[in-house]
PDB file of C-alpha atoms in Angstrom:
ATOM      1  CA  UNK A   1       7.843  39.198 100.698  1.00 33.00           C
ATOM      2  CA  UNK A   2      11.349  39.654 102.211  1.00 36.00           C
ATOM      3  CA  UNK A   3      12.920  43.015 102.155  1.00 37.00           C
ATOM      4  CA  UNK A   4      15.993  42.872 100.483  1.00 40.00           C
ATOM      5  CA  UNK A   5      18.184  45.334 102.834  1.00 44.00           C
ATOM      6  CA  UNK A   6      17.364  47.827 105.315  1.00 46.00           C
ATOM      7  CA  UNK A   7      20.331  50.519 105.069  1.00 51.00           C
ATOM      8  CA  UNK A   8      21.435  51.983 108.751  1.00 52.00           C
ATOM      9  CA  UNK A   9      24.113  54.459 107.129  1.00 47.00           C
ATOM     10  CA  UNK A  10      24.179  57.359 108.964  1.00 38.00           C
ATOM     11  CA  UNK A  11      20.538  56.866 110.262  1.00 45.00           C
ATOM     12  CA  UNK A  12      18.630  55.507 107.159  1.00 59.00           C
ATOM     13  CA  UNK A  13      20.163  58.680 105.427  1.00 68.00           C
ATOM     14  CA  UNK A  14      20.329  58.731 101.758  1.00 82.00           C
ATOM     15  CA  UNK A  15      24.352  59.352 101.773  1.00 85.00           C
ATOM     16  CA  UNK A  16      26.120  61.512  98.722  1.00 89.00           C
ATOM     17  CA  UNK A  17      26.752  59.563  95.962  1.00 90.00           C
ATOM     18  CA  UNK A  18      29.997  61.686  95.310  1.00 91.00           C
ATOM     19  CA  UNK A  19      31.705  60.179  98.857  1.00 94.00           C
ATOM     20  CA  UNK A  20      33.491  56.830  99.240  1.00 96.00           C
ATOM     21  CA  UNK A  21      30.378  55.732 101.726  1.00 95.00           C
ATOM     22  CA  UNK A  22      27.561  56.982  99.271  1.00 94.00           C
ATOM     23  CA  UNK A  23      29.559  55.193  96.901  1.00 96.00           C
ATOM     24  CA  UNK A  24      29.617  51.398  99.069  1.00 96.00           C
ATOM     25  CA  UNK A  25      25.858  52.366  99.793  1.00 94.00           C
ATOM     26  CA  UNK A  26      24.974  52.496  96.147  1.00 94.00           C
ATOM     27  CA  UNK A  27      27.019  49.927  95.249  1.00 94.00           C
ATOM     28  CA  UNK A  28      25.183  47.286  97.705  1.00 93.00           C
ATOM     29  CA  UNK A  29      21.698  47.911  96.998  1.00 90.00           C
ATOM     30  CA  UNK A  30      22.731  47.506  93.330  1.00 91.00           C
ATOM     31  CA  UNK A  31      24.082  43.851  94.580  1.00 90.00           C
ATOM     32  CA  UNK A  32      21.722  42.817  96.896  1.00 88.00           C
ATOM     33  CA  UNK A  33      18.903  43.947  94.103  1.00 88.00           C
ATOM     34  CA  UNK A  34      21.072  41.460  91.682  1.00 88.00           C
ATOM     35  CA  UNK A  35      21.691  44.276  89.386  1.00 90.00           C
ATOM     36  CA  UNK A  36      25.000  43.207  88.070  1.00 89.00           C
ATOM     37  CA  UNK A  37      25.537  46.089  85.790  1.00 91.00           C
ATOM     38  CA  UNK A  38      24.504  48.853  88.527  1.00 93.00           C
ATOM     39  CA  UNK A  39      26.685  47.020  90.525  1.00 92.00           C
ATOM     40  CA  UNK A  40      29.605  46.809  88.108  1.00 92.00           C
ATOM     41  CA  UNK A  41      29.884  50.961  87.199  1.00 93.00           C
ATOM     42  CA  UNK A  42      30.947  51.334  91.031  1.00 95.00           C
ATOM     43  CA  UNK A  43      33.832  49.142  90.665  1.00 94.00           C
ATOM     44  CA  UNK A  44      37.464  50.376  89.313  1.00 93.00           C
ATOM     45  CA  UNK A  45      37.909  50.061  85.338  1.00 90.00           C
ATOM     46  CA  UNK A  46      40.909  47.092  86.367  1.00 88.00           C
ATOM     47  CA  UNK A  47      37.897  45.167  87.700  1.00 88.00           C
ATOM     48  CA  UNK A  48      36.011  45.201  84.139  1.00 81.00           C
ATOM     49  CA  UNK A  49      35.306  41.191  83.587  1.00 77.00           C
ATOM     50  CA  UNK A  50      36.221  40.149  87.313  1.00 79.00           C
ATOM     51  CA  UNK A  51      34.127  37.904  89.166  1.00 71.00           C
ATOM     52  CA  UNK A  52      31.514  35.576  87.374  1.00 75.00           C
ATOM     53  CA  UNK A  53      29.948  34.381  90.334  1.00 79.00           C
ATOM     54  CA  UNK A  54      27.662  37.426  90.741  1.00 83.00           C
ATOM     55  CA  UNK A  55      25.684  36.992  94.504  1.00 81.00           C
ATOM     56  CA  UNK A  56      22.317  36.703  93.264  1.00 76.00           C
ATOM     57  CA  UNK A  57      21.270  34.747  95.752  1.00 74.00           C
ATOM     58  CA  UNK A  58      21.377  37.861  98.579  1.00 78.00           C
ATOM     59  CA  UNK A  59      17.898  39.448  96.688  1.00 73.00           C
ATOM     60  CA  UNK A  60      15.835  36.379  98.917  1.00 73.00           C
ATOM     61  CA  UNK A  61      17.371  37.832 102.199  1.00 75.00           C
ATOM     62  CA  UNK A  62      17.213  40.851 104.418  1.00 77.00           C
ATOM     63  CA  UNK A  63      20.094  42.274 105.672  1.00 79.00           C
ATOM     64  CA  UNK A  64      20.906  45.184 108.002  1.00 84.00           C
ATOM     65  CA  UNK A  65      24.061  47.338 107.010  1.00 87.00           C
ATOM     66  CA  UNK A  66      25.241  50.076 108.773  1.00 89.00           C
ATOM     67  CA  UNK A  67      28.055  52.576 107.805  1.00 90.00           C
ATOM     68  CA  UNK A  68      30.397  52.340 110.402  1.00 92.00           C
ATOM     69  CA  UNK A  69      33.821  54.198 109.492  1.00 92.00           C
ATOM     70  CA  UNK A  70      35.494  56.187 106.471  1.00 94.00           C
ATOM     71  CA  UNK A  71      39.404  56.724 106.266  1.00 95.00           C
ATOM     72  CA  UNK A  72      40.630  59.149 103.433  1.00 95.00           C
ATOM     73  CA  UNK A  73      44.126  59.738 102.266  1.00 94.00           C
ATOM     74  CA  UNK A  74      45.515  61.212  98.860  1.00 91.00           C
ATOM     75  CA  UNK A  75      42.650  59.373  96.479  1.00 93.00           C
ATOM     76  CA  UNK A  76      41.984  56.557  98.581  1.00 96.00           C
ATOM     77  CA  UNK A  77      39.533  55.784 100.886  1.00 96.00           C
ATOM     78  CA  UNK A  78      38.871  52.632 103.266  1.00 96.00           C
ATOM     79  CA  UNK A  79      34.683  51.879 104.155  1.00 96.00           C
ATOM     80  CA  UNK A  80      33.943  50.079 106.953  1.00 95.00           C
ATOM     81  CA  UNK A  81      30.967  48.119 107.665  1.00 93.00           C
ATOM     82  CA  UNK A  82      28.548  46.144 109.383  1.00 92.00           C
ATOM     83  CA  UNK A  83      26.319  43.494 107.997  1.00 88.00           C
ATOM     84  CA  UNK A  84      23.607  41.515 109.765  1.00 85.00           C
ATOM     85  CA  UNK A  85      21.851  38.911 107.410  1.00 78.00           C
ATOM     86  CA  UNK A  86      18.527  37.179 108.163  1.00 69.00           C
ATOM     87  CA  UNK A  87      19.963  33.783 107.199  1.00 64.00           C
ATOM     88  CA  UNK A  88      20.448  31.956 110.451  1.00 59.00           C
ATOM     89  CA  UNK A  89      22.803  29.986 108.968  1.00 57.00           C
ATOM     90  CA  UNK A  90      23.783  26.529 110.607  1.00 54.00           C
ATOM     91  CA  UNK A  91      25.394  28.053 113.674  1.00 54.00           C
ATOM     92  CA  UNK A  92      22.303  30.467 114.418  1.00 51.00           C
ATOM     93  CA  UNK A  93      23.516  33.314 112.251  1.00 59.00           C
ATOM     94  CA  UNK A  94      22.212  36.567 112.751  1.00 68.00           C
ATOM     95  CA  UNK A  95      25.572  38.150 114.190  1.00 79.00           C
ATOM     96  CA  UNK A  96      26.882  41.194 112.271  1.00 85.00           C
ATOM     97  CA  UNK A  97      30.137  40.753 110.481  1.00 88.00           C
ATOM     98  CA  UNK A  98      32.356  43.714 109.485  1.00 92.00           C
ATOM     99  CA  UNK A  99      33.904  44.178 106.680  1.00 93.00           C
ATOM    100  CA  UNK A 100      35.736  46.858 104.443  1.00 95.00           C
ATOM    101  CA  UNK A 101      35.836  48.253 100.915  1.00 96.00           C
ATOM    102  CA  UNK A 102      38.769  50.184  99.653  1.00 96.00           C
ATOM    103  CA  UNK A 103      37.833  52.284  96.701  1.00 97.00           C
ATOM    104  CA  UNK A 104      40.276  55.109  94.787  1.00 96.00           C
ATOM    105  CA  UNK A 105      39.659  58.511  93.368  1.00 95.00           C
ATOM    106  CA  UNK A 106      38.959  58.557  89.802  1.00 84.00           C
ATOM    107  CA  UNK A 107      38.238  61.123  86.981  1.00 84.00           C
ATOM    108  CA  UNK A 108      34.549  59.539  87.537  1.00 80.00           C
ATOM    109  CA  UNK A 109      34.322  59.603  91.275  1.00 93.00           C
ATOM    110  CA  UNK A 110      35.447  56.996  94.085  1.00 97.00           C
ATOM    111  CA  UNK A 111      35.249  53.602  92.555  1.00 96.00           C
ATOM    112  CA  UNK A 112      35.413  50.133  94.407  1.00 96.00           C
ATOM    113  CA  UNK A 113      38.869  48.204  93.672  1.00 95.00           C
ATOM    114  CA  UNK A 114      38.472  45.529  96.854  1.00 94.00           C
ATOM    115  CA  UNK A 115      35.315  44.204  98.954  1.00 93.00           C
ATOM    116  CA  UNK A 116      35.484  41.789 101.495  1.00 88.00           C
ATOM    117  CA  UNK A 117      31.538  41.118 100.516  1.00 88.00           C
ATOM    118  CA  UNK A 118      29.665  40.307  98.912  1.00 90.00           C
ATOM    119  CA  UNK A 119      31.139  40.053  95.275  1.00 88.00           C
ATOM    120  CA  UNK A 120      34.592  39.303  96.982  1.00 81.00           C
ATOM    121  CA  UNK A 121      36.210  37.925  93.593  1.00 84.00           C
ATOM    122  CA  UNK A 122      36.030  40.852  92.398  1.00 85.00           C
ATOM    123  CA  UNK A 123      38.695  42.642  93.949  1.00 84.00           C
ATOM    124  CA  UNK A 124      41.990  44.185  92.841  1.00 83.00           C
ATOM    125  CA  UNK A 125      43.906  41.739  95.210  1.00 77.00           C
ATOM    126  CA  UNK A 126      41.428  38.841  94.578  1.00 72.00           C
ATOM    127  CA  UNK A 127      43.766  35.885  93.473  1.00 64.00           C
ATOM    128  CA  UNK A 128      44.147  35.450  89.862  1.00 57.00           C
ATOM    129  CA  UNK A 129      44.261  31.790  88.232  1.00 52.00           C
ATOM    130  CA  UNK A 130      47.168  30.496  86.832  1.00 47.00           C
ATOM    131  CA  UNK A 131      47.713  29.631  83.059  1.00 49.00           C
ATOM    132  CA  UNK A 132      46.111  26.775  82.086  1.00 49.00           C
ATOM    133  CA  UNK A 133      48.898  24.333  81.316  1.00 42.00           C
TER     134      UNK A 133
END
């Protein structure tokens, strides 16, 4: 049996779930466990219906994610961190790849409104398609 993720935030540390990086902790366990509607009440209410390509796939790896920076400023806060995944990928894999969530103060708490991973589509800035035409 794999283990779906082994959290290093803050030293294994359950983090507050009332902070921007108890928040992007929540938030991935909910993803990696493919728990799409755990994963959708941490994301802003202008994401509701983004992204139909949910990531179930990343429930038959392990991964290794470790907190490694918060930034704060008037409601909005920037998450930074670091993933290692146990797919070696074609290229060896294993290397950790950073990446950052931005997520806003809201009357419910911080919510997500971009990721870089792993439900990237569903992002405030995500590209949008055209009309059909």
């Amino acid at each position: 049996m794999v283990l779906a993720a082994v959290f290093s935030f803050v030293g294994d540390a359950e983090l507050d779930p009332d902070t921007p990086e108890g928040v992007v902790q929540d938030y991935l366990r909910a993803v990696i466990a493919g728990d799409r509607p755990a994963a959708r009440s941490y994301l802003a209410e202008e994401l509701d219906g983004c992204g139909t390509r949910f990531p179930r796939y990343l429930a038959d790896q392990a991964f290794r994610i470790e907190w490694l920076d918060t930034n704060v400023d008037t409601g909005e806060a920037w998450v930074t961190v670091s993933v290692t995944g146990s797919d070696p990928g074609i290229f060896g894999g294993g290397r950790p790849e950073t990446y950052e969530f931005r997520l806003t103060s809201a009357a419910g708490g911080w919510r997500i409104t971009h990721q870089e991973w792993p439900w990237y589509e569903c992002s405030a800035d995500f590209p949008k398609p055209g009309p059909e035409g």
